[in-house]
Amino acid sequence: MKYELKKLFSQRFFLFFMLLLLAANCVLAYSAAPSDKAWNRALDDFWTCYHAAPVYFDTQYDAYTTAREHAISMQIEAVLRGEDPEKYAFEEPRTISPDSGYTDVEFYNALYGRKGYGERYREKLDRILTDTENSLQVVTDPYMTEYLHEVRATYTAMYSLSHSENRISGWDAYFAYDSMGILLLFAVVAAAWLFASADSGRGTEQLLFASTKGACGVVRQKILALLVFCAIGTAVFEASAFAMFCTKTTFAGADAFLASAESYLLCPYAVYIYEYALLRVVIRFAVLFSAGIFLLFAARMLPLVFGYPAFFVAFLGIQYAMKNSQTTPGTAYRALNLFYMLEPSHYFKRYSSVDLCGRSVPFLPAGAVLCAALLIVCTVLLLFQWKKTPKRKRFMPKFPVFLTYTPRTSFGFECKKLLISQKLLLPLILLLVIKAMICTAAMQQSVSYREQIYRNYMLTFQGLTIDETERALEQEHKKFLGLFAASEENSQRYANGEITYTELLASNLKKRTAEKKYEIFLDVKAEYERIQSLSCQGINAELVYGTGWKKLLSGAPDLLLLLVPITASFAYTAENKAKLRPVLHATPGGRTRMFLHKLFICNAYAVLWCVLFGLADLWWISETFTLPVWNAASASVPELADAIGVPTLGGAFFAMLAKRICMTSILTCTAVCIAQTAKSFLASPLVCFAGIFAPHLLSLLLGGWTKYLSVPNLYCFPPLPDPKSIPLAVFCFGIFAVLLFKTIRKLSAD
Amino acid sequence: MTDFLLRIEHVHKSYKHVKALDDFTTELKNGVYALLGPNGSGKSTLMNILTQNLRQDEGEIFLGGENIRGMGKRYRTMIGYMPQTVDVFPSFTLYDFLMYMAHLKEIDRKTACDQIDRLIEQVELEDYKHRKLGTFSGGMKQRALLSQSLLGNPSLLILDEPTAGLDPMQRIHIKNILTQYASNTCILLATHIVPDIDGLATDLIFLKQGKIVSQGKTERLKKSLDGIFWEIPLTEDLQTSSSAQFRVVRYVQRDGQTFARVFSAEKPCENAVSVNAEIEDCYYYHFEARL
């Protein structure tokens, strides 16, 4: 085993890579660690909340139960006295029933402003407080009044805490915490790959397998070495982060802060410090080791560039299968944290290495089950297929017809070489399948309440003349205003004793429903007014269906079209691997002509993939959308849409396809040029870099319309709304990192 | 048939601080030129420069008086190159590979078909014409590579260790093929297996640290070393001490007796017999004896 470790650590570039990761880990941990001052502030905030709200969720429930029991006993007594029991009927406080109480996680999210949560929950708190105030005005029951007072105190404290400026920066901690997991995963990926490929020299493996230990012994040693590496890696990473944490904070503040049993949710570092630390380390180690084992086998059977995406694709595939196998969503469904198919951010957030290595506690079952399943599959493949199948045929798609065909032109030969050398053809095909699955799922997707309302509005308003639309909007607006006025009036009438409290609640309920609808209506109205102002400027525009696609399509497979230029650069793989380039260059047509032919073929290949993905989109659109126009194009580059107006559905589709083809072609040309002028393995990371980071840099430097030049925007159909989405970037960055790692390895080998 | 003349003049090539070729000057005509030298002596660098895969730092190369740098395609049409053992395209069949190379050499399809059939026959791979190169043994790959280098009847054939990894029969076979082409082709052949060029190479070029140590017709070079190589039958007392007493080139077994072939400017001992120098002796003389 120690020889296996020596093989790993004797590679200087690997040590350099590890040190780099460790340094990044330390920097992140240090930058995110809260200082004593921050702890004290957080502690103050917490105790403010704690004292102000002696009744928290449990107490809240107790108060609710007591009030209800009291009401029931009063009703019984009323019956015994011969009075009308309805007089003492328990009036369910709608907004503060136990069912509407927050979970701890939601509370935490509300307090620490987790992306997409903070604002929403602050609004919710705000609304609850208003409702409580309203309820206090009408409720006469003393128990209920007391209960409402307590609730008001609790939520007031929560509200003030959620608006506190002294909060520890949740995002900083969150980022550092997650990054550690990802960095560790990269380390394990690198190590697994090295363990797998260390003996790949010509004849080395046969030599080792022929030894007394045999193949099993060698593999066992590798697994043991990986285990040791994961253990040491996890320990070193955790320890370094902890050390960084210690340099910035003493534990006086943290100790006090963590004294409360339920406060651990308020800061992820709580998990670090106390009894959860060991659990977390063990879980992280287990997940990393499982991932490492998978990658070890994957890398033995496949090139790493394939192994890494395969790792994720397999995860997603299994998650999807699990989701479909669930008949009723329940605990198991939640525990396995199943495939959130239709929202890209969730899609990645929940299944990326972030969750598996960072906040892995709730997701352990999913990670463990998946890793185990993959491990079994790999082992079975290894046992039954590995030795029987020649190396070049393992998992590779076969092209029997194509292989027997001898091309008649250089184009044909280049095409043949490209397809034969396609190590990533299978993942691309898988991507296409996933894309098709997503499109199918999108078709079957039931429309949400909000979507339904919006859709109804659009169906009503679209196609009307300007006057008609205006009139219809006006009419709808009046309807809302009338409803709200009626609700106000009912409150007054209740105060005057003209209506019962139940009638008031019914009226309020109507108002609440109307309010939801009203928000959407106002959006539609605002869009209409924007279009009107464009019309005034002489720009032809009309009201179009403008939402829904965010939820109906996951852009992930589209994003991974980035693989196409990378695979195109593999057109040079065969001759580079065989060191045949000097021979080809020594021929009259082996330079410019061959390069041009390659360029042409690679672009044709890239366009073909874009068209295939486009067809999947078209299939989905034609099946799902009945609306005549669609604003995908305007969403991707609003300025452009404002200038040229809204295209038809077909127009929008072809615009997006053209955009995608342009992006792919540019990157393909870059990849092929790099592969020609430098080495093909350099092409992949550079293209990744160009594709992911260059647009960001460009938009930072130039601003303006260049901000739309991101990979998600140019590739995805429809474009993704948030090109800087971390979960999306994580995956792309993962591929990039692996390729970069491979490059460093190659370079050091050369 | 026009006379082929490739003139290499004062070619220098360095990699950082290492001089791969140092003022290399020579002329190549039709015939077999064996390029001999230890590892790192600059053989592959020279070949890469001649195939235009590398550019020399200084010096020029002229083909028939014309600088090859300006000839581009015209020059490359005239060369055939076989590098050291390579894996070729494992998924291509032999026929595919040769046809592909013919395309790159801009040979028209009909001529290419004829040539490919002839060459496949010459290298005795007829039965493997439609087999994938990935399934070929090392020797078969070498022969496949040799056949591609012969495509288009090149005037300059550059072969980098063509017989490496081949069995004796295959080596003889390749030697025979090259002999056929030697009369009207300039063959530049780099090898470590000296016996392979015995009887094949018309000229020898000894290269050391990028410099030509010696160069000339094989027979002339061999003759120039006559009288300094001796064979001593090993007696019992010499069995153990011979290597200490003499500068032994190698030991030879003949008729049940062991002879030490030694290098010495004078007769080393009484029973020493002067022998004619062979190419291996020349190699020894230039790279060991002179040290």
PDB file of N, CA and C in Angstrom, chain A residues 202 392-393 402-410 413-414 416-417 420 574-575 577-594 598, chain B residues 48 51-53 73 76-79 81-83 85-93 95-97 99-101 103-106 109 130 132 134-135 145 148:
ATOM      1  N   ARG A 202       3.288   0.930 -20.698  1.00  0.00           N
ATOM      2  CA  ARG A 202       3.196  -0.267 -21.535  1.00  0.00           C
ATOM      3  C   ARG A 202       3.723  -1.500 -20.793  1.00  0.00           C
ATOM      4  N   ARG A 392      -9.791  -1.223 -26.017  1.00  0.00           N
ATOM      5  CA  ARG A 392     -10.347  -0.136 -26.845  1.00  0.00           C
ATOM      6  C   ARG A 392     -11.859  -0.250 -27.035  1.00  0.00           C
ATOM      7  N   LYS A 393     -12.380  -1.474 -26.750  1.00  0.00           N
ATOM      8  CA  LYS A 393     -13.819  -1.651 -26.987  1.00  0.00           C
ATOM      9  C   LYS A 393     -14.651  -1.388 -25.748  1.00  0.00           C
ATOM     10  N   PHE A 402     -19.535   1.688 -40.245  1.00  0.00           N
ATOM     11  CA  PHE A 402     -18.651   2.807 -40.536  1.00  0.00           C
ATOM     12  C   PHE A 402     -17.197   2.345 -40.620  1.00  0.00           C
ATOM     13  N   LEU A 403     -16.868   1.427 -39.738  1.00  0.00           N
ATOM     14  CA  LEU A 403     -15.474   1.003 -39.684  1.00  0.00           C
ATOM     15  C   LEU A 403     -15.047   0.260 -40.939  1.00  0.00           C
ATOM     16  N   THR A 404     -15.955  -0.484 -41.528  1.00  0.00           N
ATOM     17  CA  THR A 404     -15.578  -1.247 -42.715  1.00  0.00           C
ATOM     18  C   THR A 404     -15.575  -0.367 -43.957  1.00  0.00           C
ATOM     19  N   TYR A 405     -16.097   0.797 -43.828  1.00  0.00           N
ATOM     20  CA  TYR A 405     -16.161   1.680 -44.983  1.00  0.00           C
ATOM     21  C   TYR A 405     -14.868   2.495 -45.095  1.00  0.00           C
ATOM     22  N   THR A 406     -14.267   2.425 -46.263  1.00  0.00           N
ATOM     23  CA  THR A 406     -13.066   3.231 -46.475  1.00  0.00           C
ATOM     24  C   THR A 406     -13.468   4.515 -47.189  1.00  0.00           C
ATOM     25  N   PRO A 407     -13.280   5.646 -46.509  1.00  0.00           N
ATOM     26  CA  PRO A 407     -13.701   6.906 -47.135  1.00  0.00           C
ATOM     27  C   PRO A 407     -12.964   7.167 -48.443  1.00  0.00           C
ATOM     28  N   ARG A 408     -13.583   7.980 -49.273  1.00  0.00           N
ATOM     29  CA  ARG A 408     -12.979   8.276 -50.563  1.00  0.00           C
ATOM     30  C   ARG A 408     -12.280   9.623 -50.576  1.00  0.00           C
ATOM     31  N   THR A 409     -12.541  10.400 -49.562  1.00  0.00           N
ATOM     32  CA  THR A 409     -11.919  11.735 -49.525  1.00  0.00           C
ATOM     33  C   THR A 409     -11.263  11.955 -48.163  1.00  0.00           C
ATOM     34  N   SER A 410     -10.465  13.005 -48.115  1.00  0.00           N
ATOM     35  CA  SER A 410      -9.820  13.353 -46.836  1.00  0.00           C
ATOM     36  C   SER A 410     -10.862  13.731 -45.797  1.00  0.00           C
ATOM     37  N   PHE A 413     -12.048  10.707 -44.185  1.00  0.00           N
ATOM     38  CA  PHE A 413     -11.079  10.163 -43.225  1.00  0.00           C
ATOM     39  C   PHE A 413     -11.097  10.961 -41.921  1.00  0.00           C
ATOM     40  N   GLU A 414     -11.171  12.281 -42.058  1.00  0.00           N
ATOM     41  CA  GLU A 414     -11.191  13.103 -40.841  1.00  0.00           C
ATOM     42  C   GLU A 414     -12.441  12.813 -40.019  1.00  0.00           C
ATOM     43  N   LYS A 416     -14.121  10.051 -40.015  1.00  0.00           N
ATOM     44  CA  LYS A 416     -13.967   8.722 -39.419  1.00  0.00           C
ATOM     45  C   LYS A 416     -13.082   8.792 -38.184  1.00  0.00           C
ATOM     46  N   LYS A 417     -11.989   9.544 -38.308  1.00  0.00           N
ATOM     47  CA  LYS A 417     -11.076   9.679 -37.179  1.00  0.00           C
ATOM     48  C   LYS A 417     -11.772  10.336 -35.998  1.00  0.00           C
ATOM     49  N   ILE A 420     -14.297   7.910 -34.452  1.00  0.00           N
ATOM     50  CA  ILE A 420     -13.639   6.778 -33.795  1.00  0.00           C
ATOM     51  C   ILE A 420     -12.981   7.221 -32.504  1.00  0.00           C
ATOM     52  N   ALA A 574      -6.111  10.726 -31.931  1.00  0.00           N
ATOM     53  CA  ALA A 574      -5.540   9.480 -32.430  1.00  0.00           C
ATOM     54  C   ALA A 574      -4.108   9.691 -32.903  1.00  0.00           C
ATOM     55  N   GLU A 575      -3.904  10.714 -33.718  1.00  0.00           N
ATOM     56  CA  GLU A 575      -2.548  10.902 -34.251  1.00  0.00           C
ATOM     57  C   GLU A 575      -1.583  11.401 -33.188  1.00  0.00           C
ATOM     58  N   LYS A 577      -1.780  10.640 -29.928  1.00  0.00           N
ATOM     59  CA  LYS A 577      -1.481   9.508 -29.063  1.00  0.00           C
ATOM     60  C   LYS A 577      -0.473   8.588 -29.723  1.00  0.00           C
ATOM     61  N   ALA A 578      -0.690   8.389 -31.006  1.00  0.00           N
ATOM     62  CA  ALA A 578       0.192   7.482 -31.728  1.00  0.00           C
ATOM     63  C   ALA A 578       1.502   8.164 -32.115  1.00  0.00           C
ATOM     64  N   LYS A 579       1.652   9.402 -31.746  1.00  0.00           N
ATOM     65  CA  LYS A 579       2.830  10.198 -32.120  1.00  0.00           C
ATOM     66  C   LYS A 579       3.026  10.167 -33.637  1.00  0.00           C
ATOM     67  N   LEU A 580       1.918  10.227 -34.320  1.00  0.00           N
ATOM     68  CA  LEU A 580       1.945  10.105 -35.764  1.00  0.00           C
ATOM     69  C   LEU A 580       1.998  11.460 -36.472  1.00  0.00           C
ATOM     70  N   ARG A 581       1.898  12.500 -35.667  1.00  0.00           N
ATOM     71  CA  ARG A 581       1.828  13.824 -36.300  1.00  0.00           C
ATOM     72  C   ARG A 581       3.044  14.140 -37.161  1.00  0.00           C
ATOM     73  N   PRO A 582       4.258  13.797 -36.712  1.00  0.00           N
ATOM     74  CA  PRO A 582       5.403  14.070 -37.580  1.00  0.00           C
ATOM     75  C   PRO A 582       5.258  13.399 -38.943  1.00  0.00           C
ATOM     76  N   VAL A 583       4.703  12.177 -38.941  1.00  0.00           N
ATOM     77  CA  VAL A 583       4.537  11.473 -40.218  1.00  0.00           C
ATOM     78  C   VAL A 583       3.551  12.224 -41.094  1.00  0.00           C
ATOM     79  N   LEU A 584       2.447  12.642 -40.500  1.00  0.00           N
ATOM     80  CA  LEU A 584       1.422  13.350 -41.270  1.00  0.00           C
ATOM     81  C   LEU A 584       1.969  14.688 -41.760  1.00  0.00           C
ATOM     82  N   HIS A 585       2.712  15.337 -40.896  1.00  0.00           N
ATOM     83  CA  HIS A 585       3.263  16.639 -41.286  1.00  0.00           C
ATOM     84  C   HIS A 585       4.313  16.515 -42.370  1.00  0.00           C
ATOM     85  N   ALA A 586       4.852  15.325 -42.502  1.00  0.00           N
ATOM     86  CA  ALA A 586       5.869  15.135 -43.534  1.00  0.00           C
ATOM     87  C   ALA A 586       5.249  14.870 -44.900  1.00  0.00           C
ATOM     88  N   THR A 587       3.918  14.839 -44.946  1.00  0.00           N
ATOM     89  CA  THR A 587       3.245  14.622 -46.234  1.00  0.00           C
ATOM     90  C   THR A 587       2.780  15.956 -46.806  1.00  0.00           C
ATOM     91  N   PRO A 588       2.579  16.005 -48.123  1.00  0.00           N
ATOM     92  CA  PRO A 588       2.173  17.288 -48.734  1.00  0.00           C
ATOM     93  C   PRO A 588       0.836  17.804 -48.212  1.00  0.00           C
ATOM     94  N   GLY A 589      -0.104  16.882 -47.955  1.00  0.00           N
ATOM     95  CA  GLY A 589      -1.432  17.349 -47.536  1.00  0.00           C
ATOM     96  C   GLY A 589      -1.653  17.260 -46.044  1.00  0.00           C
ATOM     97  N   GLY A 590      -0.591  16.984 -45.310  1.00  0.00           N
ATOM     98  CA  GLY A 590      -0.764  16.732 -43.877  1.00  0.00           C
ATOM     99  C   GLY A 590      -0.731  17.967 -43.018  1.00  0.00           C
ATOM    100  N   ARG A 591      -0.661  19.118 -43.631  1.00  0.00           N
ATOM    101  CA  ARG A 591      -0.613  20.347 -42.824  1.00  0.00           C
ATOM    102  C   ARG A 591      -1.879  21.175 -43.050  1.00  0.00           C
ATOM    103  N   THR A 592      -1.783  22.206 -43.888  1.00  0.00           N
ATOM    104  CA  THR A 592      -2.930  23.111 -44.056  1.00  0.00           C
ATOM    105  C   THR A 592      -4.200  22.376 -44.477  1.00  0.00           C
ATOM    106  N   ARG A 593      -4.033  21.495 -45.469  1.00  0.00           N
ATOM    107  CA  ARG A 593      -5.224  20.836 -45.993  1.00  0.00           C
ATOM    108  C   ARG A 593      -5.903  19.995 -44.922  1.00  0.00           C
ATOM    109  N   MET A 594      -5.085  19.246 -44.224  1.00  0.00           N
ATOM    110  CA  MET A 594      -5.653  18.394 -43.174  1.00  0.00           C
ATOM    111  C   MET A 594      -6.332  19.249 -42.098  1.00  0.00           C
ATOM    112  N   LYS A 598     -10.148  19.182 -41.020  1.00  0.00           N
ATOM    113  CA  LYS A 598     -10.516  18.912 -39.626  1.00  0.00           C
ATOM    114  C   LYS A 598     -11.477  19.993 -39.118  1.00  0.00           C
TER     115      LYS A 598
ATOM    116  N   ASN B  48      13.760  14.974 -37.809  1.00  0.00           N
ATOM    117  CA  ASN B  48      12.632  15.900 -37.687  1.00  0.00           C
ATOM    118  C   ASN B  48      12.865  17.173 -38.495  1.00  0.00           C
ATOM    119  N   THR B  51      12.263  16.285 -42.101  1.00  0.00           N
ATOM    120  CA  THR B  51      10.837  16.117 -42.437  1.00  0.00           C
ATOM    121  C   THR B  51      10.044  17.401 -42.168  1.00  0.00           C
ATOM    122  N   GLN B  52      10.749  18.433 -41.839  1.00  0.00           N
ATOM    123  CA  GLN B  52      10.151  19.754 -41.557  1.00  0.00           C
ATOM    124  C   GLN B  52       9.201  19.736 -40.358  1.00  0.00           C
ATOM    125  N   ASN B  53       9.440  18.813 -39.450  1.00  0.00           N
ATOM    126  CA  ASN B  53       8.680  18.834 -38.201  1.00  0.00           C
ATOM    127  C   ASN B  53       9.357  19.724 -37.181  1.00  0.00           C
ATOM    128  N   LYS B  73       5.237  22.000 -50.146  1.00  0.00           N
ATOM    129  CA  LYS B  73       4.615  20.748 -50.574  1.00  0.00           C
ATOM    130  C   LYS B  73       5.486  19.958 -51.541  1.00  0.00           C
ATOM    131  N   ARG B  76       7.817  17.946 -49.642  1.00  0.00           N
ATOM    132  CA  ARG B  76       7.218  16.863 -48.873  1.00  0.00           C
ATOM    133  C   ARG B  76       6.684  15.740 -49.763  1.00  0.00           C
ATOM    134  N   THR B  77       6.388  16.072 -51.037  1.00  0.00           N
ATOM    135  CA  THR B  77       5.952  15.031 -51.961  1.00  0.00           C
ATOM    136  C   THR B  77       7.089  14.031 -52.192  1.00  0.00           C
ATOM    137  N   MET B  78       8.298  14.518 -51.998  1.00  0.00           N
ATOM    138  CA  MET B  78       9.451  13.680 -52.326  1.00  0.00           C
ATOM    139  C   MET B  78       9.957  12.862 -51.145  1.00  0.00           C
ATOM    140  N   ILE B  79       9.364  13.049 -49.994  1.00  0.00           N
ATOM    141  CA  ILE B  79       9.899  12.315 -48.851  1.00  0.00           C
ATOM    142  C   ILE B  79       8.920  11.264 -48.313  1.00  0.00           C
ATOM    143  N   TYR B  81       8.510   9.048 -44.658  1.00  0.00           N
ATOM    144  CA  TYR B  81       9.054   9.085 -43.298  1.00  0.00           C
ATOM    145  C   TYR B  81       8.461   7.958 -42.469  1.00  0.00           C
ATOM    146  N   MET B  82       9.327   7.291 -41.803  1.00  0.00           N
ATOM    147  CA  MET B  82       8.868   6.255 -40.880  1.00  0.00           C
ATOM    148  C   MET B  82       9.499   6.543 -39.518  1.00  0.00           C
ATOM    149  N   PRO B  83       8.686   6.981 -38.554  1.00  0.00           N
ATOM    150  CA  PRO B  83       9.259   7.285 -37.251  1.00  0.00           C
ATOM    151  C   PRO B  83       9.508   6.007 -36.444  1.00  0.00           C
ATOM    152  N   THR B  85       8.815   3.302 -33.462  1.00  0.00           N
ATOM    153  CA  THR B  85       7.565   2.571 -33.201  1.00  0.00           C
ATOM    154  C   THR B  85       6.441   3.498 -32.744  1.00  0.00           C
ATOM    155  N   VAL B  86       5.390   3.513 -33.492  1.00  0.00           N
ATOM    156  CA  VAL B  86       4.217   4.293 -33.104  1.00  0.00           C
ATOM    157  C   VAL B  86       3.002   3.378 -33.138  1.00  0.00           C
ATOM    158  N   ASP B  87       1.926   3.848 -32.527  1.00  0.00           N
ATOM    159  CA  ASP B  87       0.756   2.972 -32.420  1.00  0.00           C
ATOM    160  C   ASP B  87      -0.189   3.063 -33.616  1.00  0.00           C
ATOM    161  N   VAL B  88       0.101   3.945 -34.508  1.00  0.00           N
ATOM    162  CA  VAL B  88      -0.764   4.191 -35.668  1.00  0.00           C
ATOM    163  C   VAL B  88      -2.215   4.460 -35.231  1.00  0.00           C
ATOM    164  N   PHE B  89      -3.146   4.364 -36.126  1.00  0.00           N
ATOM    165  CA  PHE B  89      -4.555   4.557 -35.756  1.00  0.00           C
ATOM    166  C   PHE B  89      -5.146   3.185 -35.441  1.00  0.00           C
ATOM    167  N   PRO B  90      -5.362   2.890 -34.195  1.00  0.00           N
ATOM    168  CA  PRO B  90      -5.779   1.515 -33.866  1.00  0.00           C
ATOM    169  C   PRO B  90      -7.100   1.101 -34.490  1.00  0.00           C
ATOM    170  N   SER B  91      -7.935   2.092 -34.787  1.00  0.00           N
ATOM    171  CA  SER B  91      -9.257   1.718 -35.317  1.00  0.00           C
ATOM    172  C   SER B  91      -9.291   1.681 -36.845  1.00  0.00           C
ATOM    173  N   PHE B  92      -8.226   2.066 -37.469  1.00  0.00           N
ATOM    174  CA  PHE B  92      -8.172   2.005 -38.940  1.00  0.00           C
ATOM    175  C   PHE B  92      -7.685   0.626 -39.362  1.00  0.00           C
ATOM    176  N   THR B  93      -8.198   0.175 -40.477  1.00  0.00           N
ATOM    177  CA  THR B  93      -7.620  -1.050 -41.041  1.00  0.00           C
ATOM    178  C   THR B  93      -6.344  -0.648 -41.770  1.00  0.00           C
ATOM    179  N   TYR B  95      -5.609  -1.095 -44.807  1.00  0.00           N
ATOM    180  CA  TYR B  95      -5.959  -0.497 -46.093  1.00  0.00           C
ATOM    181  C   TYR B  95      -6.410   0.960 -45.898  1.00  0.00           C
ATOM    182  N   ASP B  96      -7.235   1.173 -44.857  1.00  0.00           N
ATOM    183  CA  ASP B  96      -7.691   2.538 -44.544  1.00  0.00           C
ATOM    184  C   ASP B  96      -6.505   3.453 -44.303  1.00  0.00           C
ATOM    185  N   PHE B  97      -5.598   2.948 -43.501  1.00  0.00           N
ATOM    186  CA  PHE B  97      -4.456   3.758 -43.101  1.00  0.00           C
ATOM    187  C   PHE B  97      -3.622   4.145 -44.326  1.00  0.00           C
ATOM    188  N   MET B  99      -4.576   4.127 -47.416  1.00  0.00           N
ATOM    189  CA  MET B  99      -5.369   4.975 -48.314  1.00  0.00           C
ATOM    190  C   MET B  99      -5.383   6.422 -47.781  1.00  0.00           C
ATOM    191  N   TYR B 100      -5.491   6.528 -46.467  1.00  0.00           N
ATOM    192  CA  TYR B 100      -5.478   7.861 -45.842  1.00  0.00           C
ATOM    193  C   TYR B 100      -4.143   8.563 -46.103  1.00  0.00           C
ATOM    194  N   MET B 101      -3.068   7.806 -45.926  1.00  0.00           N
ATOM    195  CA  MET B 101      -1.754   8.402 -46.157  1.00  0.00           C
ATOM    196  C   MET B 101      -1.592   8.769 -47.636  1.00  0.00           C
ATOM    197  N   HIS B 103      -3.952   9.740 -49.559  1.00  0.00           N
ATOM    198  CA  HIS B 103      -4.696  10.997 -49.729  1.00  0.00           C
ATOM    199  C   HIS B 103      -3.836  12.165 -49.307  1.00  0.00           C
ATOM    200  N   LEU B 104      -3.196  11.989 -48.156  1.00  0.00           N
ATOM    201  CA  LEU B 104      -2.370  13.087 -47.650  1.00  0.00           C
ATOM    202  C   LEU B 104      -1.153  13.326 -48.549  1.00  0.00           C
ATOM    203  N   LYS B 105      -0.702  12.264 -49.183  1.00  0.00           N
ATOM    204  CA  LYS B 105       0.440  12.427 -50.085  1.00  0.00           C
ATOM    205  C   LYS B 105      -0.014  12.872 -51.474  1.00  0.00           C
ATOM    206  N   GLU B 106      -1.290  13.090 -51.564  1.00  0.00           N
ATOM    207  CA  GLU B 106      -1.907  13.585 -52.792  1.00  0.00           C
ATOM    208  C   GLU B 106      -1.628  12.672 -53.981  1.00  0.00           C
ATOM    209  N   ARG B 109      -6.358   8.298 -56.616  1.00  0.00           N
ATOM    210  CA  ARG B 109      -6.919   7.088 -56.021  1.00  0.00           C
ATOM    211  C   ARG B 109      -6.487   5.819 -56.752  1.00  0.00           C
ATOM    212  N   HIS B 130      -7.405  -5.957 -44.324  1.00  0.00           N
ATOM    213  CA  HIS B 130      -8.621  -5.354 -43.760  1.00  0.00           C
ATOM    214  C   HIS B 130      -8.749  -5.612 -42.258  1.00  0.00           C
ATOM    215  N   LYS B 132      -7.820  -4.412 -38.389  1.00  0.00           N
ATOM    216  CA  LYS B 132      -7.529  -3.125 -37.740  1.00  0.00           C
ATOM    217  C   LYS B 132      -6.102  -3.094 -37.215  1.00  0.00           C
ATOM    218  N   GLY B 134      -4.989  -1.836 -34.642  1.00  0.00           N
ATOM    219  CA  GLY B 134      -4.918  -2.070 -33.204  1.00  0.00           C
ATOM    220  C   GLY B 134      -4.638  -3.527 -32.860  1.00  0.00           C
ATOM    221  N   THR B 135      -4.962  -4.406 -33.807  1.00  0.00           N
ATOM    222  CA  THR B 135      -4.761  -5.843 -33.531  1.00  0.00           C
ATOM    223  C   THR B 135      -3.394  -6.315 -34.030  1.00  0.00           C
ATOM    224  N   LEU B 145       4.029   0.680 -41.221  1.00  0.00           N
ATOM    225  CA  LEU B 145       4.614   2.024 -41.273  1.00  0.00           C
ATOM    226  C   LEU B 145       5.611   2.151 -42.419  1.00  0.00           C
ATOM    227  N   GLN B 148       3.744   2.640 -45.595  1.00  0.00           N
ATOM    228  CA  GLN B 148       3.239   4.003 -45.811  1.00  0.00           C
ATOM    229  C   GLN B 148       4.351   4.962 -46.229  1.00  0.00           C
TER     230      GLN B 148
END
